[in-house]
Amino acid sequence: MTSNAAVEIRNISKAYDDGDTYAVRDVSLAIDKGEFLAVVGSSGSGKTTLLKTINRLVEPTGGSVEVAGQDVLSFDPFQLRRRIGYVFQGVGLFPHLTVAENIAVTPKLVGWKKSEIAVRVDEMLALVQLPHEVKERLPSTLSGGQRQRVGFARALAARPNIVLMDEPFGALDPITRDSLGQEYRALHRALGLTSIMITHDMLEAVLLADRIAVMAKGEIVGVGTPHEILNAPKNDYVRALIDVPRRQAMEVERLAAGRA
């Protein structure tokens, strides 16, 4: 394992049942401790499948994944998932549990004391900038942005070092999406997290991530910093992904200037 890697993916493949079609094919990638990596690609590119091999929600048909220097197969899957924060589009909060009970799920599962959990719930509400009074409310009474904040609080409650995010802002309106993205980026820095985010939005990846991996047809077709991706795209597909936000920005400038 690379000395500074929090996660190392080695030659991971995931074949479908027919054995000839692959969701992910021979992907290798190391994510450093404290890094914010975005994995970008269109629907069906394999990015979510790749993400789920890290916490064993998907078992690969080839290759290996190491977390903190250990093969994930050496962990009980449930114990592994309790060590890794996981946030996804739509949040997936338990509808019958209060906000406080949702945040407390993982600390309770790993055996924290009730007094410790109560303190941690209050800490997490403050961390994700939710008012204390939402503690006893059900998720259905919250806005989409508030539910997503609870999702982040739940993912971070047991103090994981690694957070996996699958389109975490995709269901939100543009203003809330931008605000929460920047707030999570600040949390990532403040807490020293290693974050891996799946997104189909190249602009979101450029604005939030330290490094970007581009996937197409189950393979990684480009990796680099936002500066490298923007200025030296490795191939036509990466260039096309970058051209979309650039073209949109130019169109907005044209309309704002009143040009025909």
Short mmCIF file of N, CA and C in Angstrom, two decimals, residues 4 19 22 31 37 40 62 64 78 80 96 102 123 129 135 148 158 174 193 198 206 211:
data_model
loop_
_atom_site.label_atom_id
_atom_site.label_comp_id
_atom_site.label_asym_id
_atom_site.label_seq_id
_atom_site.Cartn_x
_atom_site.Cartn_y
_atom_site.Cartn_z
N ASN A 4 1.17 6.93 2.11
CA ASN A 4 0.24 7.95 2.60
C ASN A 4 -1.20 7.68 2.18
N GLY A 19 -20.50 -12.84 -16.89
CA GLY A 19 -19.06 -13.01 -16.84
C GLY A 19 -18.30 -12.30 -17.94
N TYR A 22 -18.74 -6.01 -17.93
CA TYR A 22 -18.15 -5.46 -16.71
C TYR A 22 -18.76 -4.11 -16.34
N ILE A 31 -6.00 6.78 -2.87
CA ILE A 31 -6.54 8.04 -2.32
C ILE A 31 -5.77 8.34 -1.06
N LEU A 37 -11.26 13.38 -3.16
CA LEU A 37 -11.28 12.88 -4.53
C LEU A 37 -12.71 12.87 -5.05
N VAL A 40 -15.91 11.22 -11.44
CA VAL A 40 -16.89 11.82 -12.35
C VAL A 40 -17.12 10.89 -13.53
N GLY A 62 -12.68 -9.34 -9.05
CA GLY A 62 -11.24 -9.39 -9.20
C GLY A 62 -10.60 -8.17 -8.56
N SER A 64 -8.34 -6.03 -5.44
CA SER A 64 -8.44 -5.87 -3.99
C SER A 64 -8.56 -4.40 -3.62
N PHE A 78 -20.06 -5.49 8.16
CA PHE A 78 -20.82 -4.55 8.98
C PHE A 78 -19.88 -3.70 9.85
N LEU A 80 -16.79 -2.98 9.06
CA LEU A 80 -16.13 -2.08 8.11
C LEU A 80 -16.98 -0.85 7.84
N HIS A 96 -39.00 6.57 10.72
CA HIS A 96 -39.68 6.41 12.00
C HIS A 96 -38.83 6.86 13.17
N ASN A 102 -31.57 9.18 14.44
CA ASN A 102 -30.87 8.90 13.19
C ASN A 102 -29.38 9.16 13.33
N GLU A 123 -23.23 17.90 19.39
CA GLU A 123 -22.04 18.35 18.67
C GLU A 123 -22.27 18.31 17.16
N GLN A 129 -24.71 22.81 11.37
CA GLN A 129 -25.48 24.06 11.44
C GLN A 129 -26.99 23.84 11.38
N LYS A 135 -33.91 18.19 16.97
CA LYS A 135 -33.54 16.88 17.49
C LYS A 135 -34.70 15.89 17.56
N GLN A 148 -30.41 16.51 4.29
CA GLN A 148 -29.06 16.20 3.84
C GLN A 148 -28.04 16.54 4.93
N ALA A 158 -19.76 8.86 14.30
CA ALA A 158 -18.86 7.91 14.98
C ALA A 158 -17.39 8.21 14.69
N PRO A 174 -30.24 24.36 -6.64
CA PRO A 174 -28.88 24.85 -6.89
C PRO A 174 -28.26 25.66 -5.76
N LEU A 193 -10.57 14.80 7.09
CA LEU A 193 -11.18 13.62 6.51
C LEU A 193 -10.54 13.22 5.19
N ILE A 198 -18.80 10.73 -5.50
CA ILE A 198 -19.27 10.39 -6.84
C ILE A 198 -20.17 11.51 -7.32
N VAL A 206 -14.76 20.06 -9.93
CA VAL A 206 -13.68 21.06 -10.06
C VAL A 206 -13.67 22.00 -8.86
N ARG A 211 -8.57 16.33 -6.30
CA ARG A 211 -8.19 15.54 -7.47
C ARG A 211 -9.45 14.91 -8.05
#
